[in-house]
mmCIF file of C-alpha atoms in Angstrom:
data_model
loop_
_atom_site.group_PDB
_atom_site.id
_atom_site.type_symbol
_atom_site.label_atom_id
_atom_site.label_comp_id
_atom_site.label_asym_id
_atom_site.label_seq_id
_atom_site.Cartn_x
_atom_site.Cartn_y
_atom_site.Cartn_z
ATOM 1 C CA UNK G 26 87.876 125.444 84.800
ATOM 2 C CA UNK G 27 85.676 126.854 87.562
ATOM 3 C CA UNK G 28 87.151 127.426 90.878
ATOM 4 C CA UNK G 29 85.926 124.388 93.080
ATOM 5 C CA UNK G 30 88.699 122.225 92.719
ATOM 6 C CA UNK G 31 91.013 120.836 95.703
ATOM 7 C CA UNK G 32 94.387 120.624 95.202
ATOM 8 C CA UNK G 33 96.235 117.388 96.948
ATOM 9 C CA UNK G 34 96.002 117.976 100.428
ATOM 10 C CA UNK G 35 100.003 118.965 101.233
ATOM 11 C CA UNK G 36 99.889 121.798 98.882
ATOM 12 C CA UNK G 37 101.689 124.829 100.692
ATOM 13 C CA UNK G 38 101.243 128.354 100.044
ATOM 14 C CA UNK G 39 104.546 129.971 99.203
ATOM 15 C CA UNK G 40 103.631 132.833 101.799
ATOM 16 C CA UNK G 41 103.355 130.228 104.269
ATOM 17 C CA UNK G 42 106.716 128.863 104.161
ATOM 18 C CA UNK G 43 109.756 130.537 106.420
ATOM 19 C CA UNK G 44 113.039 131.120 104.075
ATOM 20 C CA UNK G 45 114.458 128.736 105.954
ATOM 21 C CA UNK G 46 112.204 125.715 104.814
ATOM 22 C CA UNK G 47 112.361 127.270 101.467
ATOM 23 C CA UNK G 48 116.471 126.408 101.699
ATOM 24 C CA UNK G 49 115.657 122.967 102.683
ATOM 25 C CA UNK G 50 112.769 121.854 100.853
ATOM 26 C CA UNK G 51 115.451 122.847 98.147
ATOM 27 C CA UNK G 52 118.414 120.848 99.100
ATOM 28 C CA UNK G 53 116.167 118.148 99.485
ATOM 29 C CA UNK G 54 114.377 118.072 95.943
ATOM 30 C CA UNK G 55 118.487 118.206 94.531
ATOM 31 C CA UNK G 56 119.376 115.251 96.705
ATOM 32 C CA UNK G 57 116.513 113.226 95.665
ATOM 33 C CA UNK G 58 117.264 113.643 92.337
ATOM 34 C CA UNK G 59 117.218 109.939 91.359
ATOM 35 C CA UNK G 60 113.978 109.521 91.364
ATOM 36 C CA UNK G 61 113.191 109.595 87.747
ATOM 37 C CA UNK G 62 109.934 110.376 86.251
ATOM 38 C CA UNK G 63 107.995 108.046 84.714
ATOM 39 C CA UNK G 64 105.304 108.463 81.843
ATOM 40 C CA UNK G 65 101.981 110.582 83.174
ATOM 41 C CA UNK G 66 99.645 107.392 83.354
ATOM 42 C CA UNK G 67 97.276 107.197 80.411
ATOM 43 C CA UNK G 68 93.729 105.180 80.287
ATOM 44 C CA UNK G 69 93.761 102.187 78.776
ATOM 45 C CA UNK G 70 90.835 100.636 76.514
ATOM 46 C CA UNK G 71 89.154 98.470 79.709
ATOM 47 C CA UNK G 72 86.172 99.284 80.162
ATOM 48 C CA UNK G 73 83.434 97.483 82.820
ATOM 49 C CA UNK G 74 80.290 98.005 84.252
ATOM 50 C CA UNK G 75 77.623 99.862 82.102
ATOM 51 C CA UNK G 76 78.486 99.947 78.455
ATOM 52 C CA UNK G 77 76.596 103.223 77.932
ATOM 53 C CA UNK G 78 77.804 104.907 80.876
ATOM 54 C CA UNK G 79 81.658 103.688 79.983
ATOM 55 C CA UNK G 80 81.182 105.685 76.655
ATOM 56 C CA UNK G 81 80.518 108.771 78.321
ATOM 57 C CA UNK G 82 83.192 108.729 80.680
ATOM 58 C CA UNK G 83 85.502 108.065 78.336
ATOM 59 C CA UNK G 84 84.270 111.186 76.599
ATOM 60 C CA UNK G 85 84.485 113.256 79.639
ATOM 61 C CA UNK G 86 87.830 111.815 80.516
ATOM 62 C CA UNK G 87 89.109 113.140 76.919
ATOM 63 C CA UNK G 88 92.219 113.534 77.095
ATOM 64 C CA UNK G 89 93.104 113.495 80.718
ATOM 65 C CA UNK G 90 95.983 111.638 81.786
ATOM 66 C CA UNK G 91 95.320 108.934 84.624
ATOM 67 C CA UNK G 92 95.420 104.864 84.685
ATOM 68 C CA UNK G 93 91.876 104.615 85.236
ATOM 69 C CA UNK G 94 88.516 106.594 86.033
ATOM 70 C CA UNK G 95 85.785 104.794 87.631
ATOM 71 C CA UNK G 96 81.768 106.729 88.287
ATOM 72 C CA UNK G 97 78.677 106.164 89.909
ATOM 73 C CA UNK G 98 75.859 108.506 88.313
ATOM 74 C CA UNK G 99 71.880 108.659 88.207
ATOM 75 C CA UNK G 100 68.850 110.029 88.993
ATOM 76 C CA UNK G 101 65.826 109.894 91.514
ATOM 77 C CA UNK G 102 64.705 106.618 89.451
ATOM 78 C CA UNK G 103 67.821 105.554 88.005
ATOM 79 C CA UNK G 104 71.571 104.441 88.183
ATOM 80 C CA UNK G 105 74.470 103.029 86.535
ATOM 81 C CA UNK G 106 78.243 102.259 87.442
ATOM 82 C CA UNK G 107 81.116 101.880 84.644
ATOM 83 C CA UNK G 108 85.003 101.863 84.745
ATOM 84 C CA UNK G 109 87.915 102.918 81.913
ATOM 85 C CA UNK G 110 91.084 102.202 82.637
ATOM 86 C CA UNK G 111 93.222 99.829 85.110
ATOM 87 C CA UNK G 112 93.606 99.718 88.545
ATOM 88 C CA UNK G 113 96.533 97.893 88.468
ATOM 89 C CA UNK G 114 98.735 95.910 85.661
ATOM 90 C CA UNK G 115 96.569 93.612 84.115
ATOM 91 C CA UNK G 116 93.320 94.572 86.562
ATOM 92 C CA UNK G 117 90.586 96.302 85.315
ATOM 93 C CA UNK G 118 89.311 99.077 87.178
ATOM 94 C CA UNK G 119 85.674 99.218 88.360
ATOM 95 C CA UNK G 120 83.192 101.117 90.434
ATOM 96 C CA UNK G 121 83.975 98.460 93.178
ATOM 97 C CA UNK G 122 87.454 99.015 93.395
ATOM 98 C CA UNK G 123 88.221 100.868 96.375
ATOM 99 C CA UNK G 124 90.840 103.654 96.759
ATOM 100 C CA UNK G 125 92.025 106.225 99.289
ATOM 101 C CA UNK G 126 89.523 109.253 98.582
ATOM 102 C CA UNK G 127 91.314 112.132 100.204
ATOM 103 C CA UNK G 128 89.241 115.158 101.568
ATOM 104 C CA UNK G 129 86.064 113.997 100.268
ATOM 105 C CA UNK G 130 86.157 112.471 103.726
ATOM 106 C CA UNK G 131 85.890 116.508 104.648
ATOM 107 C CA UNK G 132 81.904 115.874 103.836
ATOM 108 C CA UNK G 133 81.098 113.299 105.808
ATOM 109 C CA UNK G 134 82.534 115.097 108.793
ATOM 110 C CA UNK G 135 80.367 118.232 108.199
ATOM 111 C CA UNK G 136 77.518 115.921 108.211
ATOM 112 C CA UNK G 137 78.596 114.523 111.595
ATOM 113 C CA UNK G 138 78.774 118.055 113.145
ATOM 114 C CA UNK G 139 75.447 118.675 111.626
ATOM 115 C CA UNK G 140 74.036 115.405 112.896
ATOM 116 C CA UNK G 141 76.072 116.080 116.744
ATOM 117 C CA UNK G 142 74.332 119.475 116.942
ATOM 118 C CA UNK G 143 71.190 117.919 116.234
ATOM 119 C CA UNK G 144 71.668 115.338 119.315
ATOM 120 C CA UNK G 145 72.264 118.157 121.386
ATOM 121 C CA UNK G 146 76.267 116.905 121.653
ATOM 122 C CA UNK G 147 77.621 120.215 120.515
ATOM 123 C CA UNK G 148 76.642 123.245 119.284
ATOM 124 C CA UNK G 149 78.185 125.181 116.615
ATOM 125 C CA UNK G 150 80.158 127.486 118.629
ATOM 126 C CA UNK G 151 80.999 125.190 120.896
ATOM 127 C CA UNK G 152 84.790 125.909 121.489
ATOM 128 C CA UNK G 153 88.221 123.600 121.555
ATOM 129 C CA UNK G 154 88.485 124.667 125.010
ATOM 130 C CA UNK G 155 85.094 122.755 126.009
ATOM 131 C CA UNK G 156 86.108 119.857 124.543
ATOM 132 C CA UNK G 157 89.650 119.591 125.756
ATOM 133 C CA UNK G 158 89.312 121.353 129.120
ATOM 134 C CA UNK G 159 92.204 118.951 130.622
ATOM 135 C CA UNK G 160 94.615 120.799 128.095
ATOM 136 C CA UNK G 161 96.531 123.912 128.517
ATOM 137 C CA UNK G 162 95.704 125.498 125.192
ATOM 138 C CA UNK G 163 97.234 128.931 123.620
ATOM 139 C CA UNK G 164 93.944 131.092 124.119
ATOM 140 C CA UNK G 165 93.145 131.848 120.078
ATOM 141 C CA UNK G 166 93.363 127.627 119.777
ATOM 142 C CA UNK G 167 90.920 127.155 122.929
ATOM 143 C CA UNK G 168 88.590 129.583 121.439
ATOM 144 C CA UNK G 169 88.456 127.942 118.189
ATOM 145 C CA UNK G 170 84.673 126.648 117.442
ATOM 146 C CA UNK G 171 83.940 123.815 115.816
ATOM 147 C CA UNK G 172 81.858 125.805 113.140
ATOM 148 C CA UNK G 173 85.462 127.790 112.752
ATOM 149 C CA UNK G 174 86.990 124.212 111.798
ATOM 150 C CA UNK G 175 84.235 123.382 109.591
ATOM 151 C CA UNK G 176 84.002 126.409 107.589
ATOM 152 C CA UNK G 177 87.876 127.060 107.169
ATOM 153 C CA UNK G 178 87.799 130.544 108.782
ATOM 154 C CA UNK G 179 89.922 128.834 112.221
ATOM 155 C CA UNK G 180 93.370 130.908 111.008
ATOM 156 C CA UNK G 181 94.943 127.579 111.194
ATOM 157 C CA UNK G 182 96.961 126.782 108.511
ATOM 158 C CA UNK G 183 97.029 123.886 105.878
ATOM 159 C CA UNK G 184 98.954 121.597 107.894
ATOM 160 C CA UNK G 185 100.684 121.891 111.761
ATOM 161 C CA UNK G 186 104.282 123.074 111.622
ATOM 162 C CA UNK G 187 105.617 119.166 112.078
ATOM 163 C CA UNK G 188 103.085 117.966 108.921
ATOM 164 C CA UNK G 189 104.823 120.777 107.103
ATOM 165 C CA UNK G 190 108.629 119.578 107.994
ATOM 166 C CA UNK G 191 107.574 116.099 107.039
ATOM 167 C CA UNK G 192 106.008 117.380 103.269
ATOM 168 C CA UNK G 193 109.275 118.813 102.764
ATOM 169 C CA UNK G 194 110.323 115.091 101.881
ATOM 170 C CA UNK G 195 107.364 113.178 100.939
ATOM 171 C CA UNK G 196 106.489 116.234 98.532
ATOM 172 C CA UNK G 197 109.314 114.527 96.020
ATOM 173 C CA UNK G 198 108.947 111.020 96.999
ATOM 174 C CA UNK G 199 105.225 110.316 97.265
ATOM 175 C CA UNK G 200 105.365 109.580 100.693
ATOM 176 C CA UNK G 201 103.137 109.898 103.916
ATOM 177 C CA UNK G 202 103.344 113.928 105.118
ATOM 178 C CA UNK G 203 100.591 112.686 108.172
ATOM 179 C CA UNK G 204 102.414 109.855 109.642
ATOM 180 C CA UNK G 205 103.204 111.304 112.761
ATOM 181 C CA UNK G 206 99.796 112.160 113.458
ATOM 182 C CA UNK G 207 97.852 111.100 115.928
ATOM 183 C CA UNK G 208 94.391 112.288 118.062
ATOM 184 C CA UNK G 209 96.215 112.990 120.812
ATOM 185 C CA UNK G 210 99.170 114.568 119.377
ATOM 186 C CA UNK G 211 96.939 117.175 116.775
ATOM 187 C CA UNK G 212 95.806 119.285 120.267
ATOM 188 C CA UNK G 213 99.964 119.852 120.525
ATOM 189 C CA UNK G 214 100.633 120.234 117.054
ATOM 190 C CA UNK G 215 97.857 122.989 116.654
ATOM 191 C CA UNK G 216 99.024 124.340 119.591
ATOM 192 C CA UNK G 217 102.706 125.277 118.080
ATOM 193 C CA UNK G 218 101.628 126.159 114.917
ATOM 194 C CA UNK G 219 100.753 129.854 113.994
ATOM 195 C CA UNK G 220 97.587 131.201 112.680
ATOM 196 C CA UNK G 221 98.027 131.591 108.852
ATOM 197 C CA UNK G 222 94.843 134.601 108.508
ATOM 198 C CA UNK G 223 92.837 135.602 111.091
ATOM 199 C CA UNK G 224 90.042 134.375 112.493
ATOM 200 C CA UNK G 225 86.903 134.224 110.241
ATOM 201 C CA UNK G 226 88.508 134.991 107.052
ATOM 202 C CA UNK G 227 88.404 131.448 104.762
ATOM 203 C CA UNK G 228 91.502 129.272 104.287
ATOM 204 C CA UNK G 229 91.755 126.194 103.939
ATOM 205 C CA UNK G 230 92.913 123.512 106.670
ATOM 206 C CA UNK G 231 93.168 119.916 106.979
ATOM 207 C CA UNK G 232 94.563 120.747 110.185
ATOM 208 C CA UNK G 233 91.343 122.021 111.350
ATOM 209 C CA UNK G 234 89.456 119.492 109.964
ATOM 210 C CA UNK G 235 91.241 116.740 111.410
ATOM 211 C CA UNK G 236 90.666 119.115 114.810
ATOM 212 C CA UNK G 237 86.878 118.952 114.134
ATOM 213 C CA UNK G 238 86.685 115.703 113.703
ATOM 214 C CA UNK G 239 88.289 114.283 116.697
ATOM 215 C CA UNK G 240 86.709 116.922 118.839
ATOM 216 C CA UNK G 241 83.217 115.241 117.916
ATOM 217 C CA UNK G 242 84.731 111.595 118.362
ATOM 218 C CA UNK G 243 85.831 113.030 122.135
ATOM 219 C CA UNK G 244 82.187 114.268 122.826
ATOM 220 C CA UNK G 245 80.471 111.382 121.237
ATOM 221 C CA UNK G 246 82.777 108.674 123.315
ATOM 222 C CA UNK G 247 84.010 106.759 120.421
ATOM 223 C CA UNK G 248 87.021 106.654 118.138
ATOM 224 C CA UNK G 249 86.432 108.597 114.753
ATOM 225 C CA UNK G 250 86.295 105.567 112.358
ATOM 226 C CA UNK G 251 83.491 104.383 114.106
ATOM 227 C CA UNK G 252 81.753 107.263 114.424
ATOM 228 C CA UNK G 253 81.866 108.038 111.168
ATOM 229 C CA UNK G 254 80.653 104.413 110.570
ATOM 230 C CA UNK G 255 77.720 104.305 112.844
ATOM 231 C CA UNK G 256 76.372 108.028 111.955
ATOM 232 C CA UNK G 257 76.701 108.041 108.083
ATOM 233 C CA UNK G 258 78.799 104.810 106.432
ATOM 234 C CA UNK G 259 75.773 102.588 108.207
ATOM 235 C CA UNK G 260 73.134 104.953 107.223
ATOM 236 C CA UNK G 261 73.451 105.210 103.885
ATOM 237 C CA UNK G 262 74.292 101.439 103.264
ATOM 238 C CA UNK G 263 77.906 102.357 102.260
ATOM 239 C CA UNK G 264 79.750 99.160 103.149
ATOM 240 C CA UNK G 265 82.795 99.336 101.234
ATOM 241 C CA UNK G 266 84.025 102.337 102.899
ATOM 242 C CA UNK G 267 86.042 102.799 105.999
ATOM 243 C CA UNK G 268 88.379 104.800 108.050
ATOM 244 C CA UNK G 269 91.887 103.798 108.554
ATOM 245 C CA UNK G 270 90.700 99.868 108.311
ATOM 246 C CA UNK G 271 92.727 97.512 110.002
ATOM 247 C CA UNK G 272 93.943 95.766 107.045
ATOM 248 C CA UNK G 273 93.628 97.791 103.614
ATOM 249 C CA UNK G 274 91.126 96.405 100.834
ATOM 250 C CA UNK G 275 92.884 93.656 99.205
ATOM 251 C CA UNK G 276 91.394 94.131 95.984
ATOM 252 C CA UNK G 277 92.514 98.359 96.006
ATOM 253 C CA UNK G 278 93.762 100.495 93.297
ATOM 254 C CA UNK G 279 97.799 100.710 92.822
ATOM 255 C CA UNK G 280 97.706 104.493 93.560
ATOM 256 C CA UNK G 281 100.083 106.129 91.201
ATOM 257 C CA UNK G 282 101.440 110.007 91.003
ATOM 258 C CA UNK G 283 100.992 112.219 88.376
ATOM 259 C CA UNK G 284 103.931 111.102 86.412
ATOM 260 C CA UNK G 285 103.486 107.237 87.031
ATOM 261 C CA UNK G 286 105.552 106.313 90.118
ATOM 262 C CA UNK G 287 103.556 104.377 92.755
ATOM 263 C CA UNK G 288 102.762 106.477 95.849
ATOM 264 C CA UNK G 289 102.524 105.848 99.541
ATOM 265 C CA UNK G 290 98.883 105.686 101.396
ATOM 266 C CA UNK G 291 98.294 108.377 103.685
ATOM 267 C CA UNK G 292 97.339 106.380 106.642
ATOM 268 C CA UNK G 293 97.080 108.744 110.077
ATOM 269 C CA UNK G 294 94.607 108.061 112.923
ATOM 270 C CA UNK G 295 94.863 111.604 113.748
ATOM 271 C CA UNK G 296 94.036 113.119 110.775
ATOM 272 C CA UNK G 297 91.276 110.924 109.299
ATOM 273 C CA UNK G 298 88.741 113.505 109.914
ATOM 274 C CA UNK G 299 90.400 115.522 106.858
ATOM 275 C CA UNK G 300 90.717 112.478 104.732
ATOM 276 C CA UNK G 301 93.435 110.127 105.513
ATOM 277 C CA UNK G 302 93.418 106.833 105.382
ATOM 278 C CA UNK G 303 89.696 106.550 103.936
ATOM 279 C CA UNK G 304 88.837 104.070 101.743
ATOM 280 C CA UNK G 305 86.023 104.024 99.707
ATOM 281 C CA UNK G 306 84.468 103.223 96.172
ATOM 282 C CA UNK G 307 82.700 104.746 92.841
ATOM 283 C CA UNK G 308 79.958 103.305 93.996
ATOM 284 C CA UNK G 309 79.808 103.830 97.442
ATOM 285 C CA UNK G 310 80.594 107.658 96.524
ATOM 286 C CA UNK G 311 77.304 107.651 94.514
ATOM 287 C CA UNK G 312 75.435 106.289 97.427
ATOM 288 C CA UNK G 313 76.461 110.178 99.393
ATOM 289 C CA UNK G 314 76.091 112.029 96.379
ATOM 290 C CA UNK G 315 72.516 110.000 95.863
ATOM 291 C CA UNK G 316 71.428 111.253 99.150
ATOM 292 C CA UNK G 317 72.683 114.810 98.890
ATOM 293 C CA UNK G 318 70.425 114.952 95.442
ATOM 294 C CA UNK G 319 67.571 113.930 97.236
ATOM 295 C CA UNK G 320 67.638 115.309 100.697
ATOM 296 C CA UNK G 321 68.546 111.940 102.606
ATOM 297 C CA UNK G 322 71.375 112.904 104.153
ATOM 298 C CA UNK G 323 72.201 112.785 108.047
ATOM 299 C CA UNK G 324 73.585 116.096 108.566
ATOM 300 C CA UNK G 325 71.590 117.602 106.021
ATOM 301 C CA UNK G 326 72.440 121.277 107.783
ATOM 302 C CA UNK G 327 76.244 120.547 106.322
ATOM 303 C CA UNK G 328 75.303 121.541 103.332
ATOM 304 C CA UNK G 329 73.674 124.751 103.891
ATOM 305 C CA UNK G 330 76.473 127.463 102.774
ATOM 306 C CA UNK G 331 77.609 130.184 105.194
ATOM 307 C CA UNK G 332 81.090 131.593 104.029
ATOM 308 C CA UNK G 333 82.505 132.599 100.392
ATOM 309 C CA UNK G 334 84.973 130.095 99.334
ATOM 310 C CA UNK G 335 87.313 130.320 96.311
ATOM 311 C CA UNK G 336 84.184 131.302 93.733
ATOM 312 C CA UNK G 337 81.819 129.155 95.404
ATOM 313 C CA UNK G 338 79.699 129.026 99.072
ATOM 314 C CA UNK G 339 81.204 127.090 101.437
ATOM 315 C CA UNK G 340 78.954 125.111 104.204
ATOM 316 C CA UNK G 341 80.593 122.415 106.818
ATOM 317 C CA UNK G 342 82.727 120.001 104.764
ATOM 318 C CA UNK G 343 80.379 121.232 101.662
ATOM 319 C CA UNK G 344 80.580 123.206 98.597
ATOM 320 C CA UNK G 345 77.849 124.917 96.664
ATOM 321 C CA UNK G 346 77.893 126.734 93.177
ATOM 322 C CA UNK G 347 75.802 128.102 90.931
ATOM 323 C CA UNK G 348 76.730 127.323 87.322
ATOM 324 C CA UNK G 349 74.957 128.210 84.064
ATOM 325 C CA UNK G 350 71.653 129.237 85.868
ATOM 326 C CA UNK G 351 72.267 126.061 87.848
ATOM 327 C CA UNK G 352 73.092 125.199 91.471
ATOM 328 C CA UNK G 353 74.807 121.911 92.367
ATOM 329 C CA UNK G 354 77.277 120.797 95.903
ATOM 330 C CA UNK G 355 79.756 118.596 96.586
ATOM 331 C CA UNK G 356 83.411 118.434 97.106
ATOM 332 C CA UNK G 357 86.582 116.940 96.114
ATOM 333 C CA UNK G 358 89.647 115.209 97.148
ATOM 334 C CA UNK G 359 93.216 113.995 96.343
ATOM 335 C CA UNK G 360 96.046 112.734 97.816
ATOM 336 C CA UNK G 361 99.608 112.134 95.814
ATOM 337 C CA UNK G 362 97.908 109.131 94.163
ATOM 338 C CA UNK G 363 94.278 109.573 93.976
ATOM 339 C CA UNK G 364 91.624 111.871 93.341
ATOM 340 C CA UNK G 365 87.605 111.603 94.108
ATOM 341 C CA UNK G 366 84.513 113.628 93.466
ATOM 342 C CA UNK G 367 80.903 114.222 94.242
ATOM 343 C CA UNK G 368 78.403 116.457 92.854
ATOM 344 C CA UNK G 369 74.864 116.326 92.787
ATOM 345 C CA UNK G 370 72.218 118.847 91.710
ATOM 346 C CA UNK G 371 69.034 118.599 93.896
ATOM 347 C CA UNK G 372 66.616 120.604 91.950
ATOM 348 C CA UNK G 373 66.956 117.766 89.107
ATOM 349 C CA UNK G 374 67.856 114.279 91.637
ATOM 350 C CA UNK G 375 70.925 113.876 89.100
ATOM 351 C CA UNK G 376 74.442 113.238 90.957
ATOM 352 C CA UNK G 377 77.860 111.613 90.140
ATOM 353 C CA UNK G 378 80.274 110.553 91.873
ATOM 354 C CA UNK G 379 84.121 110.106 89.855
ATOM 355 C CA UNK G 380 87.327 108.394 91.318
ATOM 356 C CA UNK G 381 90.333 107.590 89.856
ATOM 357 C CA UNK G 382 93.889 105.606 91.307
ATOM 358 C CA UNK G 383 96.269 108.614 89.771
ATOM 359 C CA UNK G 384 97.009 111.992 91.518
ATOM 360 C CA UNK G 385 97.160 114.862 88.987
ATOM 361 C CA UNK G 386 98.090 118.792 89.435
ATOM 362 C CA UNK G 387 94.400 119.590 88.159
ATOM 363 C CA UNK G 388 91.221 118.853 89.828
ATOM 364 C CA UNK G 389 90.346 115.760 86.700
ATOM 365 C CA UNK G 390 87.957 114.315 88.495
ATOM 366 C CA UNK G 391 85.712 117.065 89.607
ATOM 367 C CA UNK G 392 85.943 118.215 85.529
ATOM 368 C CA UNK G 393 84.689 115.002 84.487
ATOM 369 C CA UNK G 394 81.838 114.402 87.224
ATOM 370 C CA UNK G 395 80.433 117.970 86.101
ATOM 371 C CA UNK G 396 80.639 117.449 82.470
ATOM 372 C CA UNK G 397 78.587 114.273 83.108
ATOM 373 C CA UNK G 398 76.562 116.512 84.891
ATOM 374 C CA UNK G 399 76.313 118.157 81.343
ATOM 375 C CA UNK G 400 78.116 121.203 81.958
ATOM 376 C CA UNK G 401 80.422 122.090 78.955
ATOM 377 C CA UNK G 402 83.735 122.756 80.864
#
């Protein structure tokens, strides 16, 4: 498996946890004890869309567990949608069926940095302290820039001290670790929460993400949903996604864990920007992956890669690789109950984009999108 994947978006790094949360995390996972596993969720023999397409994503699915996979692949002249699986009892799943889609959400908010600097909003090193200047900021959080956030190399850790008291429970029982955030209350959070690594070395933060985003919703005057709407949902004609919709998507997946049980949606205002709380489809997903094959993109600077990230090249919100001789970008996502990828290759116009309702320990999704990509993984 090559080194791209994302794990779900609570994951802590044992370094990064005092011995004291160690102790309770512990006492916890004993008390909650009752919760009994179910069975790992397995595809079922549903199929829709695209018959063709259906029998090679059941072939790239293999033997990977999960209720349902659903993709969205072509070229510069063509494209096809196709489903395996359920998205709930009895419900086929489909390329229409919209799900939470986790930190693929990270993308689209490079692309609106990318598309702010071009308007002359901000500028790359435009700091936390410019944004916010009626906060009292720690002075390594106020000199945080925004291409810091994008690029991972902020320090800040995964999640803000508070996010990472709350995982300690919704770790075992699927719940919501980002409930308690809000836009206003991330600024505070951040601002009691130690640096993980310094400055400019590359680790990973949803924390800073979520930052990022809400620091371009400030400067543009609007609230992030509809930012994110009006710059690059709009745009690319991608009308079955949203951020942190007012009522979820009736028809939406049952999102279930790894081992079956039904999870909670990670719905925060606050953190949106990092990917809660953002629904989208297969197909919708192959509309950004479409564009990122072809160079249609707002944003298009996002993708250009600047740091070293975990065996790839990370630009804002992006990832590129080179595999077997050939380059392709994207990203992926999960939460406790989903997973979503997109990949495209631009020096051939093919892309993919993969989602499916079921968390998993492994990055599924982003093996299957690349093996439809016709890499042998």
């Amino acid at each position: 498996m090559i080194t791209l994947s994302r794990t779900p978006s609570t994951a802590l790094p044992a370094r990064s946890r005092p011995p004291l949360l160690v102790a309770l995390a512990a006492a916890l996972v004993l008390s909650l004890g009752a919760f009994a596993p179910a069975a790992p969720p397995t595809p079922s023999a549903d199929s829709t869309g695209d018959p063709a397409l259906a029998q090679r994503l059941r072939a790239a699915v293999g033997d990977l567990a999960g209720q349902g996979f659903a993709v969205a692949a072509g070229d510069a002249s063509t494209s096809a949608r196709a489903a395996i699986g359920t998205a709930a009892p009895g419900r086929p799943l489909t390329a229409a069926t919209p799900q939470e889609i986790g930190s693929v959400t990270k993308a689209m908010t490079g692309l609106l940095l990318a598309d702010a600097v071009e308007r002359g909003e901000v500028s790359p090193g435009t700091t936390l302290a410019e944004v916010h200047p009626d906060r009292d900021l720690p002075p390594e959080l106020a000199a945080t820039t925004l291409a810091e956030l994008a690029t991972h190399t902020s320090g800040l850790p995964r999640l803000s001290t508070r996010a990472q008291l709350r995982n300690l429970v919704t770790a075992s029982t699927y719940g919501n670790p980002y409930a308690w955030d809000t836009p206003d209350s991330l600024l505070t959070d951040a601002a009691w929460t130690p640096l993980r690594t310094p400055r400019g070395e590359y680790a990973y933060s949803n924390l800073g993400f979520a930052l990022l985003g809400q620091a371009l919703a400030v400067r543009a005057g609007v609230p992030y949903p509809q930012l994110l709407a009006e710059r690059v949902l709009v745009p690319l004609g991608m009308t079955r996604t949203a951020a942190v919709p007012g009522e979820l998507p009736a028809d939406r997946a049952v999102e279930l864990g790894p081992d079956g049980r039904p999870t909670t949606p990670w719905l925060s205002a606050g953190s949106a920007p990092a990917g809660t709380g953002v629904y989208s489809t297969a197909g919708d997903l192959g509309r950004l992956a479409a564009a990122a094959a072809s160079g249609r993109l707002p944003g298009a600077r996002a993708l250009e890669p600047v740091v070293d990230a975990d065996g790839a090249r990370a630009g804002w919100g992006w990832l590129v690789a080179d595999l077997d001789g050939r380059t392709v970008l994207g990203y992926n996502g999960a939460t406790y109950g989903v997973q979503s990828s997109v990949w495209a290759e631009p020096a051939t116009g093919r892309w993919v984009a993969v989602t499916s309702p079921s968390g998993s320990a492994a990055p599924d999704t982003q093996a299957v999108a690349l093996r439809l990509l016709g890499f042998a993984l």
